[in-house]
PDB file of C-alpha atoms in Angstrom:
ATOM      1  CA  UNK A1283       0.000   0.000   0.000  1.00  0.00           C
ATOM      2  CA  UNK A1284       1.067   3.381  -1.009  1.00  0.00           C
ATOM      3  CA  UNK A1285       0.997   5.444   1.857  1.00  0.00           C
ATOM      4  CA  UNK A1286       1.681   9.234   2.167  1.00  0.00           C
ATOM      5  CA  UNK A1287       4.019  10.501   5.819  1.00  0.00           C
ATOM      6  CA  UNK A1288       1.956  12.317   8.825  1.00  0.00           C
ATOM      7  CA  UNK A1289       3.896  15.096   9.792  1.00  0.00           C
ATOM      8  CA  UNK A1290       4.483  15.773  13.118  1.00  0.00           C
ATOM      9  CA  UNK A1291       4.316  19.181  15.050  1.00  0.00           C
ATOM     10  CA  UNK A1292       5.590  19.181  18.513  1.00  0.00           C
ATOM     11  CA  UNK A1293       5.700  22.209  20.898  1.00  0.00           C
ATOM     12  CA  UNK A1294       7.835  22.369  23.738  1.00  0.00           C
ATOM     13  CA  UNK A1295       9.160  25.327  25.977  1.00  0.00           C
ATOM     14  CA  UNK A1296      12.851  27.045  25.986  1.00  0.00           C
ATOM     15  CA  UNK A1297      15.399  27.703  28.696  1.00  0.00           C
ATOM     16  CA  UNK A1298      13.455  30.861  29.252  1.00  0.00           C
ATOM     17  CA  UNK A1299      10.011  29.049  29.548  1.00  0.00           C
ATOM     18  CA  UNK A1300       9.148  30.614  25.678  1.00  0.00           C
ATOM     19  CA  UNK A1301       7.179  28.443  23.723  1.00  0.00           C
ATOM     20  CA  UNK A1302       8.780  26.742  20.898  1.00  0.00           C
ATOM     21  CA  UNK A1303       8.275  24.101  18.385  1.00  0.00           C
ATOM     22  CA  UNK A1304      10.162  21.495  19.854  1.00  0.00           C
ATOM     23  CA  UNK A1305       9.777  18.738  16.689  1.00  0.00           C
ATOM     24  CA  UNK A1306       8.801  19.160  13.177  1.00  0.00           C
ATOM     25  CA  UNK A1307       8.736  15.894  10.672  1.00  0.00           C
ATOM     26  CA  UNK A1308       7.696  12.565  10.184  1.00  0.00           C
ATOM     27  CA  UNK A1309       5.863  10.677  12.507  1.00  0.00           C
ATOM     28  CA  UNK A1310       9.324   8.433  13.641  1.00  0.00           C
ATOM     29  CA  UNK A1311       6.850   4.855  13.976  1.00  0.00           C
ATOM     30  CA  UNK A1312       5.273   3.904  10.835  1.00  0.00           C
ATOM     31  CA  UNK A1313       4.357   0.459  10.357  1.00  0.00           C
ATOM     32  CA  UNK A1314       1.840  -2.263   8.628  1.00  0.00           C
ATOM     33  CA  UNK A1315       0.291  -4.786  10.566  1.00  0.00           C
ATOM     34  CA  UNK A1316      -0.863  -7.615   9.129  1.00  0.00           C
ATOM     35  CA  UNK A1317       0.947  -7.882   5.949  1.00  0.00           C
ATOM     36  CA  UNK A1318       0.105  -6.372   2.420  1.00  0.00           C
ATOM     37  CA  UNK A1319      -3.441  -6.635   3.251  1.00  0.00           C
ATOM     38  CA  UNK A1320      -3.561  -4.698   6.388  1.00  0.00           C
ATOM     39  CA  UNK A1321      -3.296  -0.790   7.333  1.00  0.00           C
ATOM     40  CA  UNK A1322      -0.630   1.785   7.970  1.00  0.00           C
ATOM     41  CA  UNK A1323      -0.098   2.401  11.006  1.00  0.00           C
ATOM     42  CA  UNK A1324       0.966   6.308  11.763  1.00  0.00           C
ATOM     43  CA  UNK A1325       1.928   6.553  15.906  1.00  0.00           C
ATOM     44  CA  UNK A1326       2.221  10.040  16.212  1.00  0.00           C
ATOM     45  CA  UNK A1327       2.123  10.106  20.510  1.00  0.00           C
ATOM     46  CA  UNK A1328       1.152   8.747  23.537  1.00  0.00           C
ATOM     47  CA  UNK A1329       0.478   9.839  27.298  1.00  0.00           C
ATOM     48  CA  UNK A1330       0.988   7.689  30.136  1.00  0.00           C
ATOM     49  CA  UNK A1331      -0.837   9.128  33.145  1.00  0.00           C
ATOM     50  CA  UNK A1332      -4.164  11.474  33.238  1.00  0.00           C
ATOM     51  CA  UNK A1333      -2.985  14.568  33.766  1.00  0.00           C
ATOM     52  CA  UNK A1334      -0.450  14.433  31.994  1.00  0.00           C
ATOM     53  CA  UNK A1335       2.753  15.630  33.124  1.00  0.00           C
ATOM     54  CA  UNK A1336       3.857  18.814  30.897  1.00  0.00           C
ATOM     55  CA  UNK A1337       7.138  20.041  31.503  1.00  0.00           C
ATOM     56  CA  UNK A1338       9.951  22.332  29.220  1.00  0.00           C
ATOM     57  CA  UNK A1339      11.073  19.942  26.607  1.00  0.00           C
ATOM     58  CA  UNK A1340      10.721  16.065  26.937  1.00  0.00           C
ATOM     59  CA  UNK A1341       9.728  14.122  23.790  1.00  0.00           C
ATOM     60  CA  UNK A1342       6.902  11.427  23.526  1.00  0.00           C
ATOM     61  CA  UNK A1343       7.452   8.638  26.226  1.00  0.00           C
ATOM     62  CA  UNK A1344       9.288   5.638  24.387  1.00  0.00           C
ATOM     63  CA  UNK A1345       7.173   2.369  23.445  1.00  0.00           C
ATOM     64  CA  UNK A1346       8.528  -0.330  21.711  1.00  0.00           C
ATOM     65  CA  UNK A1347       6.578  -1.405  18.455  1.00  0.00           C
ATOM     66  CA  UNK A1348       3.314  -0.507  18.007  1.00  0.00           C
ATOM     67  CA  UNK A1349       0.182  -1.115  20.598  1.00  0.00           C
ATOM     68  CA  UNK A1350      -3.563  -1.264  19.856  1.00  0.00           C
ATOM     69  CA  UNK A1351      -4.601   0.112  23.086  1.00  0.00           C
ATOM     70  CA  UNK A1352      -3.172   3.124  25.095  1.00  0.00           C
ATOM     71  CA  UNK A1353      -0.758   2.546  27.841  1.00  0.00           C
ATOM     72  CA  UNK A1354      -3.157   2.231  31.425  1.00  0.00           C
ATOM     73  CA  UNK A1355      -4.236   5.954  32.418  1.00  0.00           C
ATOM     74  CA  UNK A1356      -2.791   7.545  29.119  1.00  0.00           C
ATOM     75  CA  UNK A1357      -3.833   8.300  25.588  1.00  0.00           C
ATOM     76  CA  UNK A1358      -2.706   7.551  21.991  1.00  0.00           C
ATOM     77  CA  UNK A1359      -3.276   9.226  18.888  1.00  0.00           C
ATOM     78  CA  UNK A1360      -2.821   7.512  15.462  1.00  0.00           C
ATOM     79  CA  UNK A1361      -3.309   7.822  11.862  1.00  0.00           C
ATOM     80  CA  UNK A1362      -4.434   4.855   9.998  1.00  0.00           C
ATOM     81  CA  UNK A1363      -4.474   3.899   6.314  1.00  0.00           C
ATOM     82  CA  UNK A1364      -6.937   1.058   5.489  1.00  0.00           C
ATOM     83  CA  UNK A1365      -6.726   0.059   2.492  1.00  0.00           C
ATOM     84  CA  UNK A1366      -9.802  -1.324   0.119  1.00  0.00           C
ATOM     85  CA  UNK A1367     -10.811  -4.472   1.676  1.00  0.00           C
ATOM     86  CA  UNK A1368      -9.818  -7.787  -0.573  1.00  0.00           C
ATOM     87  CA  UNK A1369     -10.772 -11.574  -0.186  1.00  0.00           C
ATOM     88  CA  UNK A1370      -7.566 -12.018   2.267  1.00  0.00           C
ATOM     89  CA  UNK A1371      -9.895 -10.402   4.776  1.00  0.00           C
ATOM     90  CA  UNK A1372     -13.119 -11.717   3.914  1.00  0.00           C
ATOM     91  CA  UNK A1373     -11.785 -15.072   4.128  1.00  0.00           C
ATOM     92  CA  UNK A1374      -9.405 -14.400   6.959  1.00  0.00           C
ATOM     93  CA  UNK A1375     -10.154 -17.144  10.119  1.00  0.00           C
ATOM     94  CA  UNK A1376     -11.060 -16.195  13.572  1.00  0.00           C
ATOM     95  CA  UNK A1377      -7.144 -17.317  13.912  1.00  0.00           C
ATOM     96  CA  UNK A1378      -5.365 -15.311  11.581  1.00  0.00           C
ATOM     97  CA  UNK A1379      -7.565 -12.181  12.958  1.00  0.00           C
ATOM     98  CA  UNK A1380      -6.412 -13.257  16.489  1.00  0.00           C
ATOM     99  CA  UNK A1381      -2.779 -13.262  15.068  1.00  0.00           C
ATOM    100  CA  UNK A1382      -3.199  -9.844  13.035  1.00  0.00           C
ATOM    101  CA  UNK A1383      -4.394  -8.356  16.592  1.00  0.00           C
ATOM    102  CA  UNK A1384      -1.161 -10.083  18.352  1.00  0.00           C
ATOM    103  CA  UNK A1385       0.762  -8.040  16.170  1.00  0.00           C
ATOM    104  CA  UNK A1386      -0.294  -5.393  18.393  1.00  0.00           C
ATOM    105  CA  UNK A1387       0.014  -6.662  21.494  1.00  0.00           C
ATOM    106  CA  UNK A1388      -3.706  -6.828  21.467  1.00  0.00           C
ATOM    107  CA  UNK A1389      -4.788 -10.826  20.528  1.00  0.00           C
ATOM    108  CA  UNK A1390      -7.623 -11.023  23.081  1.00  0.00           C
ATOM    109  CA  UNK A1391      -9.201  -7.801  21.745  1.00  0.00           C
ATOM    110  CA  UNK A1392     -10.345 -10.169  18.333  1.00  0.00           C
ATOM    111  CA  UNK A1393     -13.641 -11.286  18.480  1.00  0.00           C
ATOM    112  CA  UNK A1394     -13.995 -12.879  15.366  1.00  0.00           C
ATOM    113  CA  UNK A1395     -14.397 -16.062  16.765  1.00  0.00           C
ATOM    114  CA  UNK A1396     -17.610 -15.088  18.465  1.00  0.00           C
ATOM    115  CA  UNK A1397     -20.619 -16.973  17.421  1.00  0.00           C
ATOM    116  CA  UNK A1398     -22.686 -14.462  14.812  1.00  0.00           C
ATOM    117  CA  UNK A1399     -19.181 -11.840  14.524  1.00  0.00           C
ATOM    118  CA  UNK A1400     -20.638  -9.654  11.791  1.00  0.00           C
ATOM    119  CA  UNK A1401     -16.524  -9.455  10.141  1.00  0.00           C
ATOM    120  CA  UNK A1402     -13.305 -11.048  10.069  1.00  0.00           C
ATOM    121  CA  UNK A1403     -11.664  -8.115  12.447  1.00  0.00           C
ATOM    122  CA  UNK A1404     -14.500  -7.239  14.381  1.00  0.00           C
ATOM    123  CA  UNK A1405     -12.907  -6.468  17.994  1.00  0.00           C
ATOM    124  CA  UNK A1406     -13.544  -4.384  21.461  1.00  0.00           C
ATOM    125  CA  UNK A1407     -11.168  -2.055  23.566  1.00  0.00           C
ATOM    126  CA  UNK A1408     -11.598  -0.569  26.913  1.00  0.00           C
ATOM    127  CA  UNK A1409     -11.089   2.270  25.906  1.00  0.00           C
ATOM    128  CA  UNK A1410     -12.689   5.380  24.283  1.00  0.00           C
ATOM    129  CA  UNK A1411     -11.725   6.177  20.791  1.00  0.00           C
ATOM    130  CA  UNK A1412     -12.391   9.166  18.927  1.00  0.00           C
ATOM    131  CA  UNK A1413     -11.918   8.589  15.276  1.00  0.00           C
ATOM    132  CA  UNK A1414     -11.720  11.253  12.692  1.00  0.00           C
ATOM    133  CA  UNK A1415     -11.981  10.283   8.571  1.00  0.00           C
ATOM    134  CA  UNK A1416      -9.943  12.420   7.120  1.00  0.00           C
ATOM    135  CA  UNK A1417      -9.975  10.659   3.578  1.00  0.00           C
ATOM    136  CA  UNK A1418     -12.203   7.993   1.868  1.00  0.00           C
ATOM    137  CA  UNK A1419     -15.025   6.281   3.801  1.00  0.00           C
ATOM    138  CA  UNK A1420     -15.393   3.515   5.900  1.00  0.00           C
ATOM    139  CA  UNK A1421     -18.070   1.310   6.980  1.00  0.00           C
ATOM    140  CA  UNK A1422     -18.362   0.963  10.709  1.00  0.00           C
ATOM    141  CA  UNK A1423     -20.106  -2.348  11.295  1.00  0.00           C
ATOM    142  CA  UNK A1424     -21.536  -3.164  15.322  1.00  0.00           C
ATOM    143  CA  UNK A1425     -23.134  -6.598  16.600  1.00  0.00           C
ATOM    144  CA  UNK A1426     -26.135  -4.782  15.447  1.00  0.00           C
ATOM    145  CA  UNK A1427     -26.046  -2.957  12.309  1.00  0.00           C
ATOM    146  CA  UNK A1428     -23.330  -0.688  10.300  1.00  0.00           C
ATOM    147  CA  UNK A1429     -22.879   2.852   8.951  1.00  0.00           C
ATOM    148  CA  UNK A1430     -20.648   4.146   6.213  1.00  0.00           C
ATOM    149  CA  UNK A1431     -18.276   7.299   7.390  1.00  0.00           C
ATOM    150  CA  UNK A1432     -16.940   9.708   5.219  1.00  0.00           C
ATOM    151  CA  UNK A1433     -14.356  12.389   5.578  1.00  0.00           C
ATOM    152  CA  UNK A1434     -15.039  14.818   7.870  1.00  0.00           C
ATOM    153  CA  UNK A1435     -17.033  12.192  10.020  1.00  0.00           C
ATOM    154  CA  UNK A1436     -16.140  11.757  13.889  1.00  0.00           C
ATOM    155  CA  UNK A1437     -16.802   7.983  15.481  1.00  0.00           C
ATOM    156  CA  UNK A1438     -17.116   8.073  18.901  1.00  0.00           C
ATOM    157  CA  UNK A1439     -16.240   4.542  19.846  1.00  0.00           C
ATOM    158  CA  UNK A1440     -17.192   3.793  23.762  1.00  0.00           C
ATOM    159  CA  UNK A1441     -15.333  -0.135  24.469  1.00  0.00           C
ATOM    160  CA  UNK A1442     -18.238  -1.369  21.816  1.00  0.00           C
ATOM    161  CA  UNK A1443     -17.318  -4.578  19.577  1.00  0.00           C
ATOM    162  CA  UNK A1444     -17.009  -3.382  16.251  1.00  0.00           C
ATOM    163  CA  UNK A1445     -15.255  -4.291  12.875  1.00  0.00           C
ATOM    164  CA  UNK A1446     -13.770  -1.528   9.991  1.00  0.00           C
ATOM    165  CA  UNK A1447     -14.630  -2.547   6.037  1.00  0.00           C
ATOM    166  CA  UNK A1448     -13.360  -0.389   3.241  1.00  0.00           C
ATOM    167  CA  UNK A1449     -15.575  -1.320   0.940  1.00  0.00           C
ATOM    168  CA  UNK A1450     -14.482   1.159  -1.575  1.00  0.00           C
ATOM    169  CA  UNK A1451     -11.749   0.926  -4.439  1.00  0.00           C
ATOM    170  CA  UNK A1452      -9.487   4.123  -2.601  1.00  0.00           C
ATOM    171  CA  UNK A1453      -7.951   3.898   0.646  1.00  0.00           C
ATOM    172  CA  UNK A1454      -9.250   5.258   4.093  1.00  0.00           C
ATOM    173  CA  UNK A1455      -7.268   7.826   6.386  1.00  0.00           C
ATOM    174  CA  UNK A1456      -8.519   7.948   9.840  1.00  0.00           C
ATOM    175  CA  UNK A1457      -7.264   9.326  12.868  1.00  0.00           C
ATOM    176  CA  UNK A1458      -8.187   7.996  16.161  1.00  0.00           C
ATOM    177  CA  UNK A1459      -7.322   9.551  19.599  1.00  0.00           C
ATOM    178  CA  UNK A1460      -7.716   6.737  22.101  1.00  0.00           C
ATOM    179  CA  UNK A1461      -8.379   7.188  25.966  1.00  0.00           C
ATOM    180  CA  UNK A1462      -7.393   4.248  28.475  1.00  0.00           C
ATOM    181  CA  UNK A1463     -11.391   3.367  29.855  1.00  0.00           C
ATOM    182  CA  UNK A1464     -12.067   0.908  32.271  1.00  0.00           C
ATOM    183  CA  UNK A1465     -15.687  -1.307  32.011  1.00  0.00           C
ATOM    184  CA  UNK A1466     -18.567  -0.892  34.017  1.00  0.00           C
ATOM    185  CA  UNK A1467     -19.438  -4.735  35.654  1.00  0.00           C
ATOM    186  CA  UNK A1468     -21.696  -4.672  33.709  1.00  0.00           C
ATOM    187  CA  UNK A1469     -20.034  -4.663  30.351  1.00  0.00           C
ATOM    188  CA  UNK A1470     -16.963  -6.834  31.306  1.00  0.00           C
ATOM    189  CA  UNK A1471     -16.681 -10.206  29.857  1.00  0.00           C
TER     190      UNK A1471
END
């Protein structure tokens, strides 16, 4: 997949405590998950306690790879490039989902294996993700029912099983800024 760079703005403080811009460039963690079928993934930052510490000039906190979900008490914010969904996915086991999720640290999150699973990498976070389309569209597909999301569109994702389909011939961009949740008893399991 073709895939065009995120840039990267980062603001930081001086000696003097004036605001600067502290980075400017390429998201440094760019990878596919997944193989040739599977998206870009664009880590552009993460947070690892709520508030977040801000001080002069420290860079993004270092992670190894890339991670579905955010680290406990933080955030993450990603871009993503899905690209138009082929037969490797539609035919994809509830195994090879479970290993495209592992990828990511994040192999339990699959649910594809669940009896009725509406797609082949239909999965659930506890977390809250706010997802922006910034290019193409995207169908959003739940236990119960789908929509299609275009650019411009905001998802609002609250630890809900759910699946991504690019049904189109163009690939997707979509950012998502995900927030470390935690499940009511009555939604865990």
């Amino acid at each position: 997949m073709e895939s065009k760079a995120v840039r990267r703005v980062v603001t930081g403080h001086d000696k003097d405590g004036n605001a600067i811009i502290q980075e400017d460039g390429a998201v440094p963690r760019v990878q596919q998950v997944g193989g040739a079928i599977g998206p870009m993934f664009h880590e552009v930052w993460n947070t690892r306690a709520t508030p977040a510490p801000i001080d002069a000039a420290s860079g993004e906190p270092a992670e190894e790879g890339i991670v579905l979900a955010p680290p406990a008490n933080g955030t993450r914010i990603r871009v993503l490039d899905i690209p138009p969904e082929g037969d490797g996915i539609r035919n994809m086991t509830p195994e090879e989902a479970a290993a495209h999720f592992a990828e990511i640290g994040a192999g339990a999150a699959s649910n594809a294996a669940k009896a009725g699973a509406k797609h082949a990498l239909m999965h659930r976070t506890e977390t809250i993700d706010y997802g922006i389309v910034i290019e193409g569209e995207l169908v959003l597909i739940m236990d119960e029912g789908e929509t299609t999301v275009r650019a411009g569109d905001i998802i609002v994702q609250r630890g809900t099983n759910h699946g991504w389909a690019n049904r189109t011939n163009q690939n997707c961009r979509i950012c998502f800024v995900l927030i470390d949740g935690k499940f009511n008893a009555e939604l865990e399991g």
